[in-house]
Amino acid sequence: VLETLLKLLHGGEARPPPLDAAGALSSNAATLVDSVLLPTATWRAGRRLARLRLLAVRALVRLLQGPHADVSPNSDRTIDAADAGVVTGCIGWVPRSAVSTWVMAVTTAPASPAAGGTSARPPGLLPVLLGCLDEDDLALRLETLTAFRLLLGDVSAAHGPDLTAAAIKLVYPELLRRLDDAADAARLAACAALSALARAVAAWHACADRRREAALGATGSESLGYADPASGEFIETRLDVVHWDSILRAVVVHADDPAVEMQAAALATLAEFARLAPAASVAAVDVPLFRERDRIRAVLAAATAAQQAAAEE
């Protein structure tokens, strides 16, 4: 029964009838993800369960795509809210309020069972998807990278869900690992997901700066965070230079890839991150022996110039 439901959601091989024919899918999508897709996508031993994980992630992607299921998995296209069929306040058919909750919930370990209860809180959506990136099935890895691209791509929009430093630190190392995937298709999909993450980080910077100004009456975006006056909690607003160094070093290697398509994808991803990274991290990128060192240096120089221009405004 579960497999039939999942096949219906992602449409199978043939073009399915409209999933939202009754106009009620968006009001039930969050429950469907929480109650069906997320538990099914969580790793458990067994070949049949691996097949169900693939179907669950495909169904999630289908829900996030909404009426735009024809969007290429590696495309950087963003869906304009004015497009026909877009449900207001949703990513595809999934309410943005639910996506915000999932993105902010970075729990990796189950919580202690409630008093008198026997069940623990399941891991959040991000940890479950990250687990799917380690699967042997290439199709599942590709679908999972597409899910990350769709989730993170919408964060970059002004109406997107919140992002936290904890979520970024959880996600980026695993996406970087996919740049070394055995399949070129997965490596290209990882570049697309990382580019979406870079745009989400840019939106996080802007949002964090606004919140800092509202809380403290000052900007100070050069620091890594601030203490909230009301709660005393330290709010991170920037990643530490260690994280930026790791990101740039990992991406720049693939900008020198023998495959032209991978070169182009990695250079585009490098440009996205270099525009956000501290100047010291960008300057520390060393490419003297790379065949494509001139192109890489041009990308880094353009990013530095863009940062300087923004600072002067």
JSON list of C-alpha atoms in Angstrom, two decimals, residues 2-210:
[
{"chain": "A", "resi": 2, "resn": "LEU", "atom": "CA", "xyz": [2.82, 2.39, 0.95]},
{"chain": "A", "resi": 3, "resn": "GLU", "atom": "CA", "xyz": [4.70, 1.71, -2.30]},
{"chain": "A", "resi": 4, "resn": "THR", "atom": "CA", "xyz": [1.54, 2.35, -4.33]},
{"chain": "A", "resi": 5, "resn": "LEU", "atom": "CA", "xyz": [1.00, 5.67, -2.53]},
{"chain": "A", "resi": 6, "resn": "LEU", "atom": "CA", "xyz": [4.60, 6.76, -3.14]},
{"chain": "A", "resi": 7, "resn": "LYS", "atom": "CA", "xyz": [4.44, 5.82, -6.81]},
{"chain": "A", "resi": 8, "resn": "LEU", "atom": "CA", "xyz": [1.25, 7.85, -7.14]},
{"chain": "A", "resi": 9, "resn": "LEU", "atom": "CA", "xyz": [2.92, 10.87, -5.58]},
{"chain": "A", "resi": 10, "resn": "HIS", "atom": "CA", "xyz": [6.00, 10.94, -7.77]},
{"chain": "A", "resi": 11, "resn": "GLY", "atom": "CA", "xyz": [4.09, 9.93, -10.87]},
{"chain": "A", "resi": 12, "resn": "GLY", "atom": "CA", "xyz": [6.05, 6.89, -12.02]},
{"chain": "A", "resi": 13, "resn": "GLU", "atom": "CA", "xyz": [7.29, 6.83, -15.61]},
{"chain": "A", "resi": 14, "resn": "ALA", "atom": "CA", "xyz": [4.13, 8.03, -17.32]},
{"chain": "A", "resi": 15, "resn": "ARG", "atom": "CA", "xyz": [2.81, 11.56, -16.95]},
{"chain": "A", "resi": 16, "resn": "PRO", "atom": "CA", "xyz": [0.32, 11.39, -14.07]},
{"chain": "A", "resi": 17, "resn": "PRO", "atom": "CA", "xyz": [-2.97, 13.21, -13.75]},
{"chain": "A", "resi": 18, "resn": "PRO", "atom": "CA", "xyz": [-2.76, 16.49, -11.79]},
{"chain": "A", "resi": 19, "resn": "LEU", "atom": "CA", "xyz": [-1.89, 15.67, -8.17]},
{"chain": "A", "resi": 20, "resn": "ASP", "atom": "CA", "xyz": [-3.72, 18.72, -6.91]},
{"chain": "A", "resi": 21, "resn": "ALA", "atom": "CA", "xyz": [-6.90, 18.21, -8.89]},
{"chain": "A", "resi": 22, "resn": "ALA", "atom": "CA", "xyz": [-9.00, 18.81, -5.76]},
{"chain": "A", "resi": 23, "resn": "GLY", "atom": "CA", "xyz": [-6.97, 21.87, -4.72]},
{"chain": "A", "resi": 24, "resn": "ALA", "atom": "CA", "xyz": [-6.32, 20.46, -1.24]},
{"chain": "A", "resi": 25, "resn": "LEU", "atom": "CA", "xyz": [-2.81, 19.04, -1.53]},
{"chain": "A", "resi": 26, "resn": "SER", "atom": "CA", "xyz": [-1.02, 22.06, -0.04]},
{"chain": "A", "resi": 27, "resn": "SER", "atom": "CA", "xyz": [-3.09, 21.86, 3.14]},
{"chain": "A", "resi": 28, "resn": "ASN", "atom": "CA", "xyz": [-2.09, 18.22, 3.66]},
{"chain": "A", "resi": 29, "resn": "ALA", "atom": "CA", "xyz": [1.45, 18.19, 2.25]},
{"chain": "A", "resi": 30, "resn": "ALA", "atom": "CA", "xyz": [3.23, 18.89, 5.55]},
{"chain": "A", "resi": 31, "resn": "THR", "atom": "CA", "xyz": [1.37, 16.06, 7.29]},
{"chain": "A", "resi": 32, "resn": "LEU", "atom": "CA", "xyz": [2.16, 13.76, 4.39]},
{"chain": "A", "resi": 33, "resn": "VAL", "atom": "CA", "xyz": [5.87, 14.55, 4.63]},
{"chain": "A", "resi": 34, "resn": "ASP", "atom": "CA", "xyz": [6.00, 14.28, 8.43]},
{"chain": "A", "resi": 35, "resn": "SER", "atom": "CA", "xyz": [3.88, 11.15, 8.75]},
{"chain": "A", "resi": 36, "resn": "VAL", "atom": "CA", "xyz": [4.74, 9.19, 5.59]},
{"chain": "A", "resi": 37, "resn": "LEU", "atom": "CA", "xyz": [7.70, 10.44, 3.58]},
{"chain": "A", "resi": 38, "resn": "LEU", "atom": "CA", "xyz": [10.12, 11.31, 6.38]},
{"chain": "A", "resi": 39, "resn": "PRO", "atom": "CA", "xyz": [9.75, 8.01, 8.29]},
{"chain": "A", "resi": 40, "resn": "THR", "atom": "CA", "xyz": [9.99, 6.07, 5.02]},
{"chain": "A", "resi": 41, "resn": "ALA", "atom": "CA", "xyz": [13.14, 7.92, 3.90]},
{"chain": "A", "resi": 42, "resn": "THR", "atom": "CA", "xyz": [14.89, 7.20, 7.21]},
{"chain": "A", "resi": 43, "resn": "TRP", "atom": "CA", "xyz": [17.50, 4.47, 6.77]},
{"chain": "A", "resi": 44, "resn": "ARG", "atom": "CA", "xyz": [16.63, 0.91, 7.74]},
{"chain": "A", "resi": 45, "resn": "ALA", "atom": "CA", "xyz": [18.22, -2.32, 6.60]},
{"chain": "A", "resi": 46, "resn": "GLY", "atom": "CA", "xyz": [16.61, -4.23, 3.74]},
{"chain": "A", "resi": 47, "resn": "ARG", "atom": "CA", "xyz": [16.56, -4.08, -0.07]},
{"chain": "A", "resi": 48, "resn": "ARG", "atom": "CA", "xyz": [12.84, -3.38, -0.27]},
{"chain": "A", "resi": 49, "resn": "LEU", "atom": "CA", "xyz": [13.15, -0.54, 2.24]},
{"chain": "A", "resi": 50, "resn": "ALA", "atom": "CA", "xyz": [15.90, 0.98, 0.08]},
{"chain": "A", "resi": 51, "resn": "ARG", "atom": "CA", "xyz": [13.43, 1.03, -2.81]},
{"chain": "A", "resi": 52, "resn": "LEU", "atom": "CA", "xyz": [10.86, 2.74, -0.59]},
{"chain": "A", "resi": 53, "resn": "ARG", "atom": "CA", "xyz": [13.44, 5.36, 0.42]},
{"chain": "A", "resi": 54, "resn": "LEU", "atom": "CA", "xyz": [13.94, 6.23, -3.23]},
{"chain": "A", "resi": 55, "resn": "LEU", "atom": "CA", "xyz": [10.19, 6.54, -3.78]},
{"chain": "A", "resi": 56, "resn": "ALA", "atom": "CA", "xyz": [9.82, 8.68, -0.65]},
{"chain": "A", "resi": 57, "resn": "VAL", "atom": "CA", "xyz": [12.49, 11.18, -1.71]},
{"chain": "A", "resi": 58, "resn": "ARG", "atom": "CA", "xyz": [11.06, 11.26, -5.25]},
{"chain": "A", "resi": 59, "resn": "ALA", "atom": "CA", "xyz": [7.67, 12.05, -3.78]},
{"chain": "A", "resi": 60, "resn": "LEU", "atom": "CA", "xyz": [9.20, 14.85, -1.68]},
{"chain": "A", "resi": 61, "resn": "VAL", "atom": "CA", "xyz": [10.84, 16.32, -4.78]},
{"chain": "A", "resi": 62, "resn": "ARG", "atom": "CA", "xyz": [7.52, 16.12, -6.62]},
{"chain": "A", "resi": 63, "resn": "LEU", "atom": "CA", "xyz": [5.78, 18.01, -3.81]},
{"chain": "A", "resi": 64, "resn": "LEU", "atom": "CA", "xyz": [8.49, 20.67, -3.76]},
{"chain": "A", "resi": 65, "resn": "GLN", "atom": "CA", "xyz": [8.32, 21.09, -7.53]},
{"chain": "A", "resi": 66, "resn": "GLY", "atom": "CA", "xyz": [4.55, 21.45, -7.45]},
{"chain": "A", "resi": 67, "resn": "PRO", "atom": "CA", "xyz": [3.11, 22.24, -10.88]},
{"chain": "A", "resi": 68, "resn": "HIS", "atom": "CA", "xyz": [6.66, 22.59, -12.27]},
{"chain": "A", "resi": 69, "resn": "ALA", "atom": "CA", "xyz": [7.74, 18.95, -12.26]},
{"chain": "A", "resi": 70, "resn": "ASP", "atom": "CA", "xyz": [9.44, 19.43, -15.63]},
{"chain": "A", "resi": 71, "resn": "VAL", "atom": "CA", "xyz": [12.25, 21.54, -14.10]},
{"chain": "A", "resi": 72, "resn": "SER", "atom": "CA", "xyz": [15.63, 19.90, -14.79]},
{"chain": "A", "resi": 73, "resn": "PRO", "atom": "CA", "xyz": [17.26, 18.33, -11.72]},
{"chain": "A", "resi": 74, "resn": "ASN", "atom": "CA", "xyz": [20.45, 20.37, -12.22]},
{"chain": "A", "resi": 75, "resn": "SER", "atom": "CA", "xyz": [18.74, 23.60, -13.24]},
{"chain": "A", "resi": 76, "resn": "ASP", "atom": "CA", "xyz": [19.29, 26.77, -11.26]},
{"chain": "A", "resi": 77, "resn": "ARG", "atom": "CA", "xyz": [15.90, 28.06, -12.34]},
{"chain": "A", "resi": 78, "resn": "THR", "atom": "CA", "xyz": [13.82, 29.69, -9.64]},
{"chain": "A", "resi": 79, "resn": "ILE", "atom": "CA", "xyz": [10.06, 29.54, -9.93]},
{"chain": "A", "resi": 80, "resn": "ASP", "atom": "CA", "xyz": [8.43, 32.94, -9.94]},
{"chain": "A", "resi": 81, "resn": "ALA", "atom": "CA", "xyz": [5.40, 33.29, -7.72]},
{"chain": "A", "resi": 82, "resn": "ALA", "atom": "CA", "xyz": [3.51, 34.77, -10.65]},
{"chain": "A", "resi": 83, "resn": "ASP", "atom": "CA", "xyz": [3.81, 31.52, -12.63]},
{"chain": "A", "resi": 84, "resn": "ALA", "atom": "CA", "xyz": [0.49, 29.82, -13.29]},
{"chain": "A", "resi": 85, "resn": "GLY", "atom": "CA", "xyz": [-0.35, 27.16, -10.76]},
{"chain": "A", "resi": 86, "resn": "VAL", "atom": "CA", "xyz": [1.93, 28.32, -7.97]},
{"chain": "A", "resi": 87, "resn": "VAL", "atom": "CA", "xyz": [0.26, 28.01, -4.57]},
{"chain": "A", "resi": 88, "resn": "THR", "atom": "CA", "xyz": [0.70, 31.18, -2.52]},
{"chain": "A", "resi": 89, "resn": "GLY", "atom": "CA", "xyz": [2.85, 30.67, 0.58]},
{"chain": "A", "resi": 90, "resn": "CYS", "atom": "CA", "xyz": [4.20, 27.33, -0.61]},
{"chain": "A", "resi": 91, "resn": "ILE", "atom": "CA", "xyz": [7.27, 25.80, -2.21]},
{"chain": "A", "resi": 92, "resn": "GLY", "atom": "CA", "xyz": [5.55, 23.72, -4.82]},
{"chain": "A", "resi": 93, "resn": "TRP", "atom": "CA", "xyz": [2.73, 22.28, -2.76]},
{"chain": "A", "resi": 94, "resn": "VAL", "atom": "CA", "xyz": [4.54, 22.37, 0.60]},
{"chain": "A", "resi": 95, "resn": "PRO", "atom": "CA", "xyz": [3.77, 25.29, 2.97]},
{"chain": "A", "resi": 96, "resn": "ARG", "atom": "CA", "xyz": [6.82, 27.45, 3.60]},
{"chain": "A", "resi": 97, "resn": "SER", "atom": "CA", "xyz": [6.06, 27.46, 7.31]},
{"chain": "A", "resi": 98, "resn": "ALA", "atom": "CA", "xyz": [6.60, 23.69, 7.35]},
{"chain": "A", "resi": 99, "resn": "VAL", "atom": "CA", "xyz": [9.80, 23.96, 5.30]},
{"chain": "A", "resi": 100, "resn": "SER", "atom": "CA", "xyz": [11.10, 26.58, 7.72]},
{"chain": "A", "resi": 101, "resn": "THR", "atom": "CA", "xyz": [10.51, 24.17, 10.61]},
{"chain": "A", "resi": 102, "resn": "TRP", "atom": "CA", "xyz": [12.29, 21.35, 8.79]},
{"chain": "A", "resi": 103, "resn": "VAL", "atom": "CA", "xyz": [15.28, 23.50, 7.82]},
{"chain": "A", "resi": 104, "resn": "MET", "atom": "CA", "xyz": [15.69, 24.79, 11.37]},
{"chain": "A", "resi": 105, "resn": "ALA", "atom": "CA", "xyz": [15.34, 21.33, 12.95]},
{"chain": "A", "resi": 106, "resn": "VAL", "atom": "CA", "xyz": [18.87, 19.92, 12.75]},
{"chain": "A", "resi": 107, "resn": "THR", "atom": "CA", "xyz": [18.51, 17.22, 15.41]},
{"chain": "A", "resi": 108, "resn": "THR", "atom": "CA", "xyz": [20.57, 14.16, 14.52]},
{"chain": "A", "resi": 109, "resn": "ALA", "atom": "CA", "xyz": [20.06, 12.12, 17.70]},
{"chain": "A", "resi": 110, "resn": "PRO", "atom": "CA", "xyz": [16.63, 10.97, 18.92]},
{"chain": "A", "resi": 111, "resn": "ALA", "atom": "CA", "xyz": [15.28, 12.76, 21.96]},
{"chain": "A", "resi": 112, "resn": "SER", "atom": "CA", "xyz": [14.60, 10.94, 25.19]},
{"chain": "A", "resi": 113, "resn": "PRO", "atom": "CA", "xyz": [11.15, 9.32, 25.24]},
{"chain": "A", "resi": 114, "resn": "ALA", "atom": "CA", "xyz": [8.50, 11.30, 27.06]},
{"chain": "A", "resi": 115, "resn": "ALA", "atom": "CA", "xyz": [7.66, 10.26, 30.56]},
{"chain": "A", "resi": 116, "resn": "GLY", "atom": "CA", "xyz": [5.65, 7.08, 30.39]},
{"chain": "A", "resi": 117, "resn": "GLY", "atom": "CA", "xyz": [6.10, 6.89, 26.63]},
{"chain": "A", "resi": 118, "resn": "THR", "atom": "CA", "xyz": [8.11, 4.52, 24.46]},
{"chain": "A", "resi": 119, "resn": "SER", "atom": "CA", "xyz": [8.86, 6.50, 21.30]},
{"chain": "A", "resi": 120, "resn": "ALA", "atom": "CA", "xyz": [11.61, 9.05, 20.70]},
{"chain": "A", "resi": 121, "resn": "ARG", "atom": "CA", "xyz": [11.54, 12.05, 18.41]},
{"chain": "A", "resi": 122, "resn": "PRO", "atom": "CA", "xyz": [12.70, 11.03, 14.88]},
{"chain": "A", "resi": 123, "resn": "PRO", "atom": "CA", "xyz": [15.55, 12.90, 13.22]},
{"chain": "A", "resi": 124, "resn": "GLY", "atom": "CA", "xyz": [14.65, 16.02, 11.25]},
{"chain": "A", "resi": 125, "resn": "LEU", "atom": "CA", "xyz": [14.35, 16.28, 7.49]},
{"chain": "A", "resi": 126, "resn": "LEU", "atom": "CA", "xyz": [17.91, 17.53, 6.88]},
{"chain": "A", "resi": 127, "resn": "PRO", "atom": "CA", "xyz": [19.62, 14.64, 8.73]},
{"chain": "A", "resi": 128, "resn": "VAL", "atom": "CA", "xyz": [17.39, 12.13, 6.93]},
{"chain": "A", "resi": 129, "resn": "LEU", "atom": "CA", "xyz": [18.22, 13.60, 3.52]},
{"chain": "A", "resi": 130, "resn": "LEU", "atom": "CA", "xyz": [21.91, 13.72, 4.38]},
{"chain": "A", "resi": 131, "resn": "GLY", "atom": "CA", "xyz": [21.72, 10.02, 5.17]},
{"chain": "A", "resi": 132, "resn": "CYS", "atom": "CA", "xyz": [20.30, 9.37, 1.72]},
{"chain": "A", "resi": 133, "resn": "LEU", "atom": "CA", "xyz": [23.38, 10.98, 0.14]},
{"chain": "A", "resi": 134, "resn": "ASP", "atom": "CA", "xyz": [25.45, 8.01, 1.34]},
{"chain": "A", "resi": 135, "resn": "GLU", "atom": "CA", "xyz": [23.25, 5.43, -0.36]},
{"chain": "A", "resi": 136, "resn": "ASP", "atom": "CA", "xyz": [24.71, 3.14, -3.07]},
{"chain": "A", "resi": 137, "resn": "ASP", "atom": "CA", "xyz": [21.74, 3.87, -5.34]},
{"chain": "A", "resi": 138, "resn": "LEU", "atom": "CA", "xyz": [22.71, 6.69, -7.72]},
{"chain": "A", "resi": 139, "resn": "ALA", "atom": "CA", "xyz": [19.06, 7.50, -8.42]},
{"chain": "A", "resi": 140, "resn": "LEU", "atom": "CA", "xyz": [18.46, 8.12, -4.71]},
{"chain": "A", "resi": 141, "resn": "ARG", "atom": "CA", "xyz": [21.54, 10.34, -4.43]},
{"chain": "A", "resi": 142, "resn": "LEU", "atom": "CA", "xyz": [20.39, 12.39, -7.42]},
{"chain": "A", "resi": 143, "resn": "GLU", "atom": "CA", "xyz": [16.86, 12.80, -6.09]},
{"chain": "A", "resi": 144, "resn": "THR", "atom": "CA", "xyz": [18.24, 13.82, -2.69]},
{"chain": "A", "resi": 145, "resn": "LEU", "atom": "CA", "xyz": [20.52, 16.46, -4.25]},
{"chain": "A", "resi": 146, "resn": "THR", "atom": "CA", "xyz": [17.51, 17.78, -6.17]},
{"chain": "A", "resi": 147, "resn": "ALA", "atom": "CA", "xyz": [15.56, 18.01, -2.90]},
{"chain": "A", "resi": 148, "resn": "PHE", "atom": "CA", "xyz": [18.39, 20.03, -1.36]},
{"chain": "A", "resi": 149, "resn": "ARG", "atom": "CA", "xyz": [18.51, 22.32, -4.38]},
{"chain": "A", "resi": 150, "resn": "LEU", "atom": "CA", "xyz": [14.79, 22.99, -4.17]},
{"chain": "A", "resi": 151, "resn": "LEU", "atom": "CA", "xyz": [14.77, 23.51, -0.39]},
{"chain": "A", "resi": 152, "resn": "LEU", "atom": "CA", "xyz": [17.86, 25.73, -0.30]},
{"chain": "A", "resi": 153, "resn": "GLY", "atom": "CA", "xyz": [16.99, 27.56, -3.50]},
{"chain": "A", "resi": 154, "resn": "ASP", "atom": "CA", "xyz": [13.80, 28.87, -1.99]},
{"chain": "A", "resi": 155, "resn": "VAL", "atom": "CA", "xyz": [15.61, 30.02, 1.15]},
{"chain": "A", "resi": 156, "resn": "SER", "atom": "CA", "xyz": [17.38, 32.58, -1.03]},
{"chain": "A", "resi": 157, "resn": "ALA", "atom": "CA", "xyz": [14.05, 34.26, -1.78]},
{"chain": "A", "resi": 158, "resn": "ALA", "atom": "CA", "xyz": [12.85, 37.05, 0.50]},
{"chain": "A", "resi": 159, "resn": "HIS", "atom": "CA", "xyz": [9.81, 34.98, 1.44]},
{"chain": "A", "resi": 160, "resn": "GLY", "atom": "CA", "xyz": [11.80, 31.81, 2.09]},
{"chain": "A", "resi": 161, "resn": "PRO", "atom": "CA", "xyz": [12.17, 29.94, 5.38]},
{"chain": "A", "resi": 162, "resn": "ASP", "atom": "CA", "xyz": [14.79, 30.84, 7.96]},
{"chain": "A", "resi": 163, "resn": "LEU", "atom": "CA", "xyz": [18.25, 29.33, 7.88]},
{"chain": "A", "resi": 164, "resn": "THR", "atom": "CA", "xyz": [20.56, 28.89, 10.84]},
{"chain": "A", "resi": 165, "resn": "ALA", "atom": "CA", "xyz": [24.32, 28.54, 11.21]},
{"chain": "A", "resi": 166, "resn": "ALA", "atom": "CA", "xyz": [23.74, 25.06, 12.65]},
{"chain": "A", "resi": 167, "resn": "ALA", "atom": "CA", "xyz": [21.85, 23.96, 9.53]},
{"chain": "A", "resi": 168, "resn": "ILE", "atom": "CA", "xyz": [24.54, 25.36, 7.22]},
{"chain": "A", "resi": 169, "resn": "LYS", "atom": "CA", "xyz": [27.31, 23.61, 9.15]},
{"chain": "A", "resi": 170, "resn": "LEU", "atom": "CA", "xyz": [25.35, 20.37, 9.06]},
{"chain": "A", "resi": 171, "resn": "VAL", "atom": "CA", "xyz": [24.66, 20.44, 5.32]},
{"chain": "A", "resi": 172, "resn": "TYR", "atom": "CA", "xyz": [27.67, 21.91, 3.55]},
{"chain": "A", "resi": 173, "resn": "PRO", "atom": "CA", "xyz": [30.28, 19.21, 4.39]},
{"chain": "A", "resi": 174, "resn": "GLU", "atom": "CA", "xyz": [28.04, 16.46, 3.00]},
{"chain": "A", "resi": 175, "resn": "LEU", "atom": "CA", "xyz": [27.27, 18.39, -0.17]},
{"chain": "A", "resi": 176, "resn": "LEU", "atom": "CA", "xyz": [31.01, 18.98, -0.64]},
{"chain": "A", "resi": 177, "resn": "ARG", "atom": "CA", "xyz": [31.61, 15.24, -0.32]},
{"chain": "A", "resi": 178, "resn": "ARG", "atom": "CA", "xyz": [29.30, 14.64, -3.28]},
{"chain": "A", "resi": 179, "resn": "LEU", "atom": "CA", "xyz": [31.74, 16.60, -5.47]},
{"chain": "A", "resi": 180, "resn": "ASP", "atom": "CA", "xyz": [33.88, 13.46, -5.27]},
{"chain": "A", "resi": 181, "resn": "ASP", "atom": "CA", "xyz": [30.99, 11.15, -6.20]},
{"chain": "A", "resi": 182, "resn": "ALA", "atom": "CA", "xyz": [31.80, 8.33, -8.60]},
{"chain": "A", "resi": 183, "resn": "ALA", "atom": "CA", "xyz": [29.05, 9.52, -10.95]},
{"chain": "A", "resi": 184, "resn": "ASP", "atom": "CA", "xyz": [29.45, 12.75, -12.93]},
{"chain": "A", "resi": 185, "resn": "ALA", "atom": "CA", "xyz": [25.70, 13.33, -12.79]},
{"chain": "A", "resi": 186, "resn": "ALA", "atom": "CA", "xyz": [25.84, 13.43, -8.98]},
{"chain": "A", "resi": 187, "resn": "ARG", "atom": "CA", "xyz": [28.85, 15.75, -9.02]},
{"chain": "A", "resi": 188, "resn": "LEU", "atom": "CA", "xyz": [27.00, 18.19, -11.28]},
{"chain": "A", "resi": 189, "resn": "ALA", "atom": "CA", "xyz": [23.89, 17.94, -9.10]},
{"chain": "A", "resi": 190, "resn": "ALA", "atom": "CA", "xyz": [26.07, 18.65, -6.06]},
{"chain": "A", "resi": 191, "resn": "CYS", "atom": "CA", "xyz": [27.33, 21.85, -7.72]},
{"chain": "A", "resi": 192, "resn": "ALA", "atom": "CA", "xyz": [23.74, 22.95, -8.30]},
{"chain": "A", "resi": 193, "resn": "ALA", "atom": "CA", "xyz": [22.82, 22.20, -4.68]},
{"chain": "A", "resi": 194, "resn": "LEU", "atom": "CA", "xyz": [25.91, 24.03, -3.40]},
{"chain": "A", "resi": 195, "resn": "SER", "atom": "CA", "xyz": [25.11, 27.07, -5.55]},
{"chain": "A", "resi": 196, "resn": "ALA", "atom": "CA", "xyz": [21.63, 27.09, -4.04]},
{"chain": "A", "resi": 197, "resn": "LEU", "atom": "CA", "xyz": [23.23, 26.88, -0.59]},
{"chain": "A", "resi": 198, "resn": "ALA", "atom": "CA", "xyz": [25.47, 29.86, -1.40]},
{"chain": "A", "resi": 199, "resn": "ARG", "atom": "CA", "xyz": [22.44, 31.96, -2.34]},
{"chain": "A", "resi": 200, "resn": "ALA", "atom": "CA", "xyz": [20.71, 30.82, 0.84]},
{"chain": "A", "resi": 201, "resn": "VAL", "atom": "CA", "xyz": [23.75, 31.88, 2.89]},
{"chain": "A", "resi": 202, "resn": "ALA", "atom": "CA", "xyz": [23.65, 35.31, 1.21]},
{"chain": "A", "resi": 203, "resn": "ALA", "atom": "CA", "xyz": [20.01, 35.64, 2.24]},
{"chain": "A", "resi": 204, "resn": "TRP", "atom": "CA", "xyz": [20.91, 34.49, 5.75]},
{"chain": "A", "resi": 205, "resn": "HIS", "atom": "CA", "xyz": [23.57, 37.22, 5.96]},
{"chain": "A", "resi": 206, "resn": "ALA", "atom": "CA", "xyz": [21.07, 39.90, 4.94]},
{"chain": "A", "resi": 207, "resn": "CYS", "atom": "CA", "xyz": [18.39, 38.62, 7.33]},
{"chain": "A", "resi": 208, "resn": "ALA", "atom": "CA", "xyz": [20.86, 38.30, 10.22]},
{"chain": "A", "resi": 209, "resn": "ASP", "atom": "CA", "xyz": [22.12, 41.85, 9.67]},
{"chain": "A", "resi": 210, "resn": "ARG", "atom": "CA", "xyz": [18.56, 43.19, 9.81]}
]
